[in-house]
PDB file of C-alpha atoms in Angstrom:
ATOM      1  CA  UNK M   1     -15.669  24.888 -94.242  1.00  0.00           C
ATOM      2  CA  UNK M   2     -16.560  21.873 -92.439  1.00  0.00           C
ATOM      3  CA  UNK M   3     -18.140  18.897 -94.391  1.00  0.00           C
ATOM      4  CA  UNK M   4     -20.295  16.868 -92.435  1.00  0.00           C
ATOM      5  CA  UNK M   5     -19.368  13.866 -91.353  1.00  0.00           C
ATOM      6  CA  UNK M   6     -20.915  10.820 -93.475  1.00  0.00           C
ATOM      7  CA  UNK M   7     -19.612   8.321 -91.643  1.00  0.00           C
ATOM      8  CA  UNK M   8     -18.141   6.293 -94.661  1.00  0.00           C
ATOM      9  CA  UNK M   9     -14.324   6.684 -96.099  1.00  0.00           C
ATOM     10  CA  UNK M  10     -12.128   6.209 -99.303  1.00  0.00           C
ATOM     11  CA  UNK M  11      -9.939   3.864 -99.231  1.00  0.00           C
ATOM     12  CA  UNK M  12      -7.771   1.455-101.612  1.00  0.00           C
ATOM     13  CA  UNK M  13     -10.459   2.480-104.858  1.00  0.00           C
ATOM     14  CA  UNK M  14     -13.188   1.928-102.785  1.00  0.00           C
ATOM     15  CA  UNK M  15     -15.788   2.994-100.227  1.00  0.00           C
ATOM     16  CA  UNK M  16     -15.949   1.551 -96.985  1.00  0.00           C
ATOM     17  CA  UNK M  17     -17.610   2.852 -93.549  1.00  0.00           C
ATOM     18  CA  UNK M  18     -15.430   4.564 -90.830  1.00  0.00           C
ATOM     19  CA  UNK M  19     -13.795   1.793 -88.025  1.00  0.00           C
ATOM     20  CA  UNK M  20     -15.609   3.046 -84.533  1.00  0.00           C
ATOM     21  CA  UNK M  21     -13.234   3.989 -81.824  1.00  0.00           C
ATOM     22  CA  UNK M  22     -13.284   4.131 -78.327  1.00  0.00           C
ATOM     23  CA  UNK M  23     -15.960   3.570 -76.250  1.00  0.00           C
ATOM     24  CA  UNK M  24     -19.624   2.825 -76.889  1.00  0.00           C
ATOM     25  CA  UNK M  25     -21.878   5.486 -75.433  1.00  0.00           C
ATOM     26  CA  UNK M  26     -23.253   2.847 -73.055  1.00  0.00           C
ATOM     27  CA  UNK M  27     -19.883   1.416 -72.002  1.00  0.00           C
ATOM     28  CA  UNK M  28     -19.193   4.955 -71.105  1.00  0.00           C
ATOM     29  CA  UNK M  29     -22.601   5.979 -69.326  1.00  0.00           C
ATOM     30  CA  UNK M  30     -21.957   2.430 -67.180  1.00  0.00           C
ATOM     31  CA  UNK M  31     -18.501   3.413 -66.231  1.00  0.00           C
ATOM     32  CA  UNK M  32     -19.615   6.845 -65.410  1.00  0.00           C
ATOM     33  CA  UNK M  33     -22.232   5.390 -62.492  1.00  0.00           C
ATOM     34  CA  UNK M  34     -20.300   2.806 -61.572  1.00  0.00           C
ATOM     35  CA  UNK M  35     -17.420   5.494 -60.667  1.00  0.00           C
ATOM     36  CA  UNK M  36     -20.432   7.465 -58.828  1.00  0.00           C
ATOM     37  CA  UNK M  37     -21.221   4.152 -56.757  1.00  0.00           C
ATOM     38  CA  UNK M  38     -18.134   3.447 -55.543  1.00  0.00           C
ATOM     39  CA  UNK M  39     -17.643   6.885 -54.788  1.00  0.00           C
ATOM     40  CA  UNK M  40     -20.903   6.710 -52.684  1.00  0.00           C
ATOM     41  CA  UNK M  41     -19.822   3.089 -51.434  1.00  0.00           C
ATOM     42  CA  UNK M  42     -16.387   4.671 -50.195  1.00  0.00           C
ATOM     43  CA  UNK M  43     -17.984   7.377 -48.302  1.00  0.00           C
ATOM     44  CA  UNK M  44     -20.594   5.103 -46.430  1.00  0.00           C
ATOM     45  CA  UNK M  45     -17.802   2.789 -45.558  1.00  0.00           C
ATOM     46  CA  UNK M  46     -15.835   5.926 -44.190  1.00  0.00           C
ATOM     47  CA  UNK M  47     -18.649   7.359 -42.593  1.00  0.00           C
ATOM     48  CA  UNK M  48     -19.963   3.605 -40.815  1.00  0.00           C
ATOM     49  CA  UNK M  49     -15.938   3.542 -39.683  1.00  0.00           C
ATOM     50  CA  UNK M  50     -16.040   6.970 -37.792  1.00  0.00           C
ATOM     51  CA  UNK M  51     -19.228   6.344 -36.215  1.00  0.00           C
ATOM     52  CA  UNK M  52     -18.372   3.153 -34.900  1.00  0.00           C
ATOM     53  CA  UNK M  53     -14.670   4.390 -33.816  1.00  0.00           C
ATOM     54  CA  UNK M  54     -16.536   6.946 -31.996  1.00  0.00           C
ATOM     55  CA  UNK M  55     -19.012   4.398 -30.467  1.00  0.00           C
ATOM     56  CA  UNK M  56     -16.268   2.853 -29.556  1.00  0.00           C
ATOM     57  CA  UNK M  57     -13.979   5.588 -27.563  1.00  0.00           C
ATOM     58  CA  UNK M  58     -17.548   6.596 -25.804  1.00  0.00           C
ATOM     59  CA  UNK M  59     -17.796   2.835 -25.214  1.00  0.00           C
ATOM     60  CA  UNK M  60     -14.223   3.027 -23.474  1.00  0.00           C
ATOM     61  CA  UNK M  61     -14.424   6.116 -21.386  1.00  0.00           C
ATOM     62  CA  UNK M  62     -17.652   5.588 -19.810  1.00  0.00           C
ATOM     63  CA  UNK M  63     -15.916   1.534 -19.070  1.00  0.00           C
ATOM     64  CA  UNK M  64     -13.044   3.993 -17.257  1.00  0.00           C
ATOM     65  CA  UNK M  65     -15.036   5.735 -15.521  1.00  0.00           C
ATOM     66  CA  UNK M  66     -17.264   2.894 -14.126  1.00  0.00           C
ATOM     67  CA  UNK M  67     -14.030   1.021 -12.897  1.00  0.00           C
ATOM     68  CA  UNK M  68     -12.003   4.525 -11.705  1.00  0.00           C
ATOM     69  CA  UNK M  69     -15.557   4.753  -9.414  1.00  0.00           C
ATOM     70  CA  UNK M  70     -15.608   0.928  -8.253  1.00  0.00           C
ATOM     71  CA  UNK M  71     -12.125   1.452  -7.531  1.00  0.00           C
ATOM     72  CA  UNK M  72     -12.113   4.475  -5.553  1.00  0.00           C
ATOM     73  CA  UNK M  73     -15.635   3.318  -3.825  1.00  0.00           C
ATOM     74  CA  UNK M  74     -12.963  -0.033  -2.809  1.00  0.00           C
ATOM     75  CA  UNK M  75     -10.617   2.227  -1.312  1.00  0.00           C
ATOM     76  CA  UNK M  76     -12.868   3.824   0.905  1.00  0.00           C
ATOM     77  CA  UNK M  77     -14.534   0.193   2.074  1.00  0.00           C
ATOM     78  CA  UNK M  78     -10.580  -1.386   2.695  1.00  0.00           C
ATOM     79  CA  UNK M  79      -9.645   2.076   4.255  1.00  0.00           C
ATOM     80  CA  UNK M  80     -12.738   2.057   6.881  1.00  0.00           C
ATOM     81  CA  UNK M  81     -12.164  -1.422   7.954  1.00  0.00           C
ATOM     82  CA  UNK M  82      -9.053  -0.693   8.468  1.00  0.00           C
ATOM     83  CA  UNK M  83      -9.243   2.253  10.814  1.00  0.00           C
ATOM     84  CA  UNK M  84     -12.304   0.426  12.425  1.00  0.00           C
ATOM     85  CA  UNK M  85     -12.025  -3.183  11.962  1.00  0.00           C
ATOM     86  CA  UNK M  86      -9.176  -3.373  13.688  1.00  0.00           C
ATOM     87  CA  UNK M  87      -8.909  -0.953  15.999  1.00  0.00           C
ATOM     88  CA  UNK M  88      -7.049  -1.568  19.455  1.00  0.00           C
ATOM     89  CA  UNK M  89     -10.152  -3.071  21.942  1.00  0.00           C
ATOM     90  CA  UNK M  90      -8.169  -5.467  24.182  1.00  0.00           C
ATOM     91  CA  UNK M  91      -5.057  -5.867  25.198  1.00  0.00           C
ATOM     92  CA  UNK M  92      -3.966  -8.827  27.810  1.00  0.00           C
ATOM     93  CA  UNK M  93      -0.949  -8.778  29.969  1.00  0.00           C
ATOM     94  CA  UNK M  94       1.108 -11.630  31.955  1.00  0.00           C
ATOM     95  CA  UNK M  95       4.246 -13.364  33.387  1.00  0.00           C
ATOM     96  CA  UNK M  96       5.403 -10.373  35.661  1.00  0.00           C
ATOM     97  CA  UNK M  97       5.315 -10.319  39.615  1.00  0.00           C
ATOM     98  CA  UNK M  98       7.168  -7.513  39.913  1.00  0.00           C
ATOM     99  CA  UNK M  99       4.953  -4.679  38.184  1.00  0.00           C
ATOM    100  CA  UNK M 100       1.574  -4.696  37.833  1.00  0.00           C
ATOM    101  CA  UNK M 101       0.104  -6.305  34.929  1.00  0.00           C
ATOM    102  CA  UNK M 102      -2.767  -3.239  34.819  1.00  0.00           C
ATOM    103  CA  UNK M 103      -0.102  -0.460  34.624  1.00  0.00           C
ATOM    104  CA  UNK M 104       1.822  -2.407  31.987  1.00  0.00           C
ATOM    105  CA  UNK M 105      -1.512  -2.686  29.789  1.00  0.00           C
ATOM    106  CA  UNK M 106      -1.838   1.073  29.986  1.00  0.00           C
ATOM    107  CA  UNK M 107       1.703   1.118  28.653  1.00  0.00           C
ATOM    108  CA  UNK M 108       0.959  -1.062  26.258  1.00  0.00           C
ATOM    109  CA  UNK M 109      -2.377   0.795  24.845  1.00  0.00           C
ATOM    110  CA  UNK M 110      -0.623   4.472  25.032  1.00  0.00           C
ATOM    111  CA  UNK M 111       1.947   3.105  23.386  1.00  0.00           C
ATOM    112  CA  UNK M 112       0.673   0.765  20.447  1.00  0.00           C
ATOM    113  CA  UNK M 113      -1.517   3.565  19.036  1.00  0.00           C
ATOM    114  CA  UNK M 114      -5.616   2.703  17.728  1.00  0.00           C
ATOM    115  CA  UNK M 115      -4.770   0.109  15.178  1.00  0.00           C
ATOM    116  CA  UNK M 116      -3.458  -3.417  15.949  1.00  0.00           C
ATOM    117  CA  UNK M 117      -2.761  -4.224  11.900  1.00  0.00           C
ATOM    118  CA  UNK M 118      -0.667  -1.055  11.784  1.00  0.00           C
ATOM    119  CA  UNK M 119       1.007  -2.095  15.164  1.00  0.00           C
ATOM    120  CA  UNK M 120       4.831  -2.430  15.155  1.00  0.00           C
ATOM    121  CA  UNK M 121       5.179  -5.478  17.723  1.00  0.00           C
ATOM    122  CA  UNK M 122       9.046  -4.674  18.124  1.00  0.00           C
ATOM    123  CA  UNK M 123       8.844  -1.354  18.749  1.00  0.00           C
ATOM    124  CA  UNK M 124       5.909  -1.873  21.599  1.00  0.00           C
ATOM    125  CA  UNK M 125       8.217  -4.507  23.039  1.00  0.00           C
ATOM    126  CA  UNK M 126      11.373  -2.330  22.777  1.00  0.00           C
ATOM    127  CA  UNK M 127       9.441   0.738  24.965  1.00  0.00           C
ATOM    128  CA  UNK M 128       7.903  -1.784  27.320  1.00  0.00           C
ATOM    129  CA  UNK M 129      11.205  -2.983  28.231  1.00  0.00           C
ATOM    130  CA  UNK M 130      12.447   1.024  28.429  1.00  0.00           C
ATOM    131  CA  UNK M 131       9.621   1.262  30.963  1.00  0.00           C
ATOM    132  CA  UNK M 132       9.863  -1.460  32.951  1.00  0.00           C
ATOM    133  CA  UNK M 133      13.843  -2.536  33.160  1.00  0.00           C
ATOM    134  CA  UNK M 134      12.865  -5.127  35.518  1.00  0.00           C
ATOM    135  CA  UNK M 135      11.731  -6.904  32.818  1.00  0.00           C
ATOM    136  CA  UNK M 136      13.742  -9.543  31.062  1.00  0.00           C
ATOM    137  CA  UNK M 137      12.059 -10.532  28.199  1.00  0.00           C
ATOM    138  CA  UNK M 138       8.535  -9.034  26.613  1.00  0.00           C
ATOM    139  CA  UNK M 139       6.838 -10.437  23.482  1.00  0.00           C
ATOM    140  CA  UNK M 140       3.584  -9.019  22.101  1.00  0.00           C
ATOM    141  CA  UNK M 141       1.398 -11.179  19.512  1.00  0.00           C
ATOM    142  CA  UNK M 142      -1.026  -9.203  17.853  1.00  0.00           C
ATOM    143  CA  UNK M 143      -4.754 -10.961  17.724  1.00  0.00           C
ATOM    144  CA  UNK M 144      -6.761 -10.061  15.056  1.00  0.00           C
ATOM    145  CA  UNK M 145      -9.034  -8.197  14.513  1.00  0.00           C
ATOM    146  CA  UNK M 146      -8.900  -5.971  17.991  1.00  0.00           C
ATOM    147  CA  UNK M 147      -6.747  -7.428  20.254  1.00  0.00           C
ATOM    148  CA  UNK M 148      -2.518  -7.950  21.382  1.00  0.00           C
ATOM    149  CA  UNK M 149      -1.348  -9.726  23.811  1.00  0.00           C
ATOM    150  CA  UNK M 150       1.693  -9.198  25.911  1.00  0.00           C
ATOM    151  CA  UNK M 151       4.020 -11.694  27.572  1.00  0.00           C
ATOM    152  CA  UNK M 152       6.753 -10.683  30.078  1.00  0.00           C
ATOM    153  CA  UNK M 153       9.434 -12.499  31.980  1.00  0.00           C
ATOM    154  CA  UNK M 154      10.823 -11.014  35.020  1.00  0.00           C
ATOM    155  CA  UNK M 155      15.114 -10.314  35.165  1.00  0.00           C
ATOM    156  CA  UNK M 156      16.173 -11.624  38.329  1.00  0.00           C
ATOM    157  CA  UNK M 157      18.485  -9.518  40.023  1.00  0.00           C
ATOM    158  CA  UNK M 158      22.412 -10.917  40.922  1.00  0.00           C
ATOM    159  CA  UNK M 159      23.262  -7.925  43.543  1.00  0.00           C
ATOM    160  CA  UNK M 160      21.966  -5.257  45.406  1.00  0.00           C
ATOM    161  CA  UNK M 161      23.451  -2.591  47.337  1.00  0.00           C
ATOM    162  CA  UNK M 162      21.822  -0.029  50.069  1.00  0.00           C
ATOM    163  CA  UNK M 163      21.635   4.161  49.956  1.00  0.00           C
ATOM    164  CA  UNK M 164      19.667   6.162  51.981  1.00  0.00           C
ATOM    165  CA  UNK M 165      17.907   3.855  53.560  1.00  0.00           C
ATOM    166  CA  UNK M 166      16.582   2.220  49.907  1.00  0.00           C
ATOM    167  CA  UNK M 167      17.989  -1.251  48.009  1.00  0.00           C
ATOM    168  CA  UNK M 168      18.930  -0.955  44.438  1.00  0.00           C
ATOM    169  CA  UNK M 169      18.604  -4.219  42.740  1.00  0.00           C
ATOM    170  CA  UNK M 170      21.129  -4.339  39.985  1.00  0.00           C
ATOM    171  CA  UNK M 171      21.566  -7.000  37.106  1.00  0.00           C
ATOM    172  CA  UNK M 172      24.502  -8.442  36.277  1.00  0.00           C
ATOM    173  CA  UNK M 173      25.942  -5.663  34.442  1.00  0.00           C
ATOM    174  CA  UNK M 174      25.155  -3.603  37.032  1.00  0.00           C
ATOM    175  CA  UNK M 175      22.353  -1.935  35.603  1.00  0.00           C
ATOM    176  CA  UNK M 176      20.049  -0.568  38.035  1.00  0.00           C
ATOM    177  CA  UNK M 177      16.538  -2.818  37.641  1.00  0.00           C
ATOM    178  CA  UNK M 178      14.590  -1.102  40.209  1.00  0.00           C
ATOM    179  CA  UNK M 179      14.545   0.606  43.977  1.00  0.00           C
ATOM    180  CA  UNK M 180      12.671  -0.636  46.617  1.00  0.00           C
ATOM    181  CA  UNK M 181      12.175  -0.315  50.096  1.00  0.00           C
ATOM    182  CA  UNK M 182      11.031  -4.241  51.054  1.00  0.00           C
ATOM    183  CA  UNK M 183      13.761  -5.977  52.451  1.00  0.00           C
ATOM    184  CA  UNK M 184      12.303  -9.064  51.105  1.00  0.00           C
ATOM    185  CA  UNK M 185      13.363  -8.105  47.676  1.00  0.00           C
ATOM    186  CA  UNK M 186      16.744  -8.701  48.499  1.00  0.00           C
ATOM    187  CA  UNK M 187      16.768 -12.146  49.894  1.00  0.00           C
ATOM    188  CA  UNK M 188      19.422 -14.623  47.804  1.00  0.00           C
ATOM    189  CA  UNK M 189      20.718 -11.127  46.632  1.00  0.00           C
ATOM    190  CA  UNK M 190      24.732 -10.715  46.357  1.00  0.00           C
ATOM    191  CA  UNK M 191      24.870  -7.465  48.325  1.00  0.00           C
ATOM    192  CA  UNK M 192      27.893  -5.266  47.501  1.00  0.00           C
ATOM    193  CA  UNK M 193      28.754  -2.163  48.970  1.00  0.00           C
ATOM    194  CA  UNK M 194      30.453   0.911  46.400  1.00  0.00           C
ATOM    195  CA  UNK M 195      31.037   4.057  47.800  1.00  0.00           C
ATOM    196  CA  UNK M 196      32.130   5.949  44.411  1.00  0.00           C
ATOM    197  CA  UNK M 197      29.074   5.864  43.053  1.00  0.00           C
ATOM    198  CA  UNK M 198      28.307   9.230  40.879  1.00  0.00           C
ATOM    199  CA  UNK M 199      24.585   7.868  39.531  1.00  0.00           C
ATOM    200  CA  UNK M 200      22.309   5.126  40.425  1.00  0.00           C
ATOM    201  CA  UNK M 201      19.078   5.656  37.906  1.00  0.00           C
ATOM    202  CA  UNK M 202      16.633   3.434  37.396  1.00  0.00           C
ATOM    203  CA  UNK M 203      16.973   1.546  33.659  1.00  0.00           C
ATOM    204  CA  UNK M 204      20.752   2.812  33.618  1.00  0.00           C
ATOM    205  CA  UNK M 205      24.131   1.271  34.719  1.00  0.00           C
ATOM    206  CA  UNK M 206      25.616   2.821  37.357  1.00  0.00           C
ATOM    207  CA  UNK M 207      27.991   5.446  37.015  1.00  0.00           C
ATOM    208  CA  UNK M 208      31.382   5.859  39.011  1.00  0.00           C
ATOM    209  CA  UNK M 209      33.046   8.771  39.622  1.00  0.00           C
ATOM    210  CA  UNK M 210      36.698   7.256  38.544  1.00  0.00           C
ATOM    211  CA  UNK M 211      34.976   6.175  34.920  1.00  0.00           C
TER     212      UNK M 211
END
């Protein structure tokens, strides 16, 4: 059977009232909400963090995609002033009295391709002087935005010898400058006469049949 409780005890001879333990019911009710505000703090904290993580990854993306389209948008700008800003539109030619200055500015525009800022100067000079092996010296100075110019300097030629009725002008390593017909071509010429020549060709030195 179980006595109620009184709330009073004997001890030492004597009555006395019951020590309280543990909590009082109110330190125990505040505890309790304070655990349930925290809890609620914790989960507004945790809920203002992912929305503002997520703000901020929106916040980056649409920041990559505005400079991925400025940059490509660049691209296109630089790439169409290159192709047309400086395309090939003039192209000047002097210092030679042997070949015309008109046929060597063809050359020169067949040659260089549309775009002077993609224009290899040393190979245009190197094909110029294939073409022309009259031609001493060429040097081609690009001038931006549309333009090259092109300076030559006539080889003069040390011999010359006669075949068929035609004067080959040679250099001094008997490379065979050009062929003419005008006698005048070969005044202060060195003529020399070979008669084991296998090939005279224009550009080339002169093959012997004993080589």
């Amino acid at each position: 059977m179980k006595n109620k409780d009184t709330g009073f005890e004997f001890s030492d001879g004597k009555i006395v009232r019951k020590k309280e333990t543990g909590q009082p019911p109110s330190d125990i009710k505040r505890g309790f909400f304070e655990s349930l505000v925290d809890e609620d703090e914790t989960d507004n904290v945790s809920a203002f963090e992912n929305a503002k993580s997520n703000f901020e990854t929106r916040k980056t993306r649409e920041r990559i995609k505005r400079i991925s389209f400025v940059s490509f948008f660049a691209l296109i700008v630089i790439a169409g002033f290159i192709a047309f800003g400086f395309s090939l539109r003039e192209v000047s030619v002097s210092g030679s009295s042997i070949y015309s200055n008109e046929d060597i500015k063809k050359t020169a525009e067949s040659i260089s391709g549309k775009n002077v800022l993609l224009l290899s100067t040393d190979k245009l000079e190197e094909a110029i002087l294939t073409e022309y092996p009259a031609l001493k010296e060429v040097n081609v100075e690009k001038k931006l935005p549309g333009g090259i110019s092109v300076a030559v300097t006539d080889e003069k030629p040390l011999y010359h010898m006669s075949f068929d009725g035609e004067y080959y002008l040679l250099s001094s390593d008997l490379r065979v400058m050009r062929i003419t017909n005008d006698t005048k071509s070969t005044e202060g010429v060195i003529e020399i006469k070979m008669s084991d020549v296998k090939k005279a060709r224009t550009g080339d030195v002169i093959e012997f049949y004993n080589e």
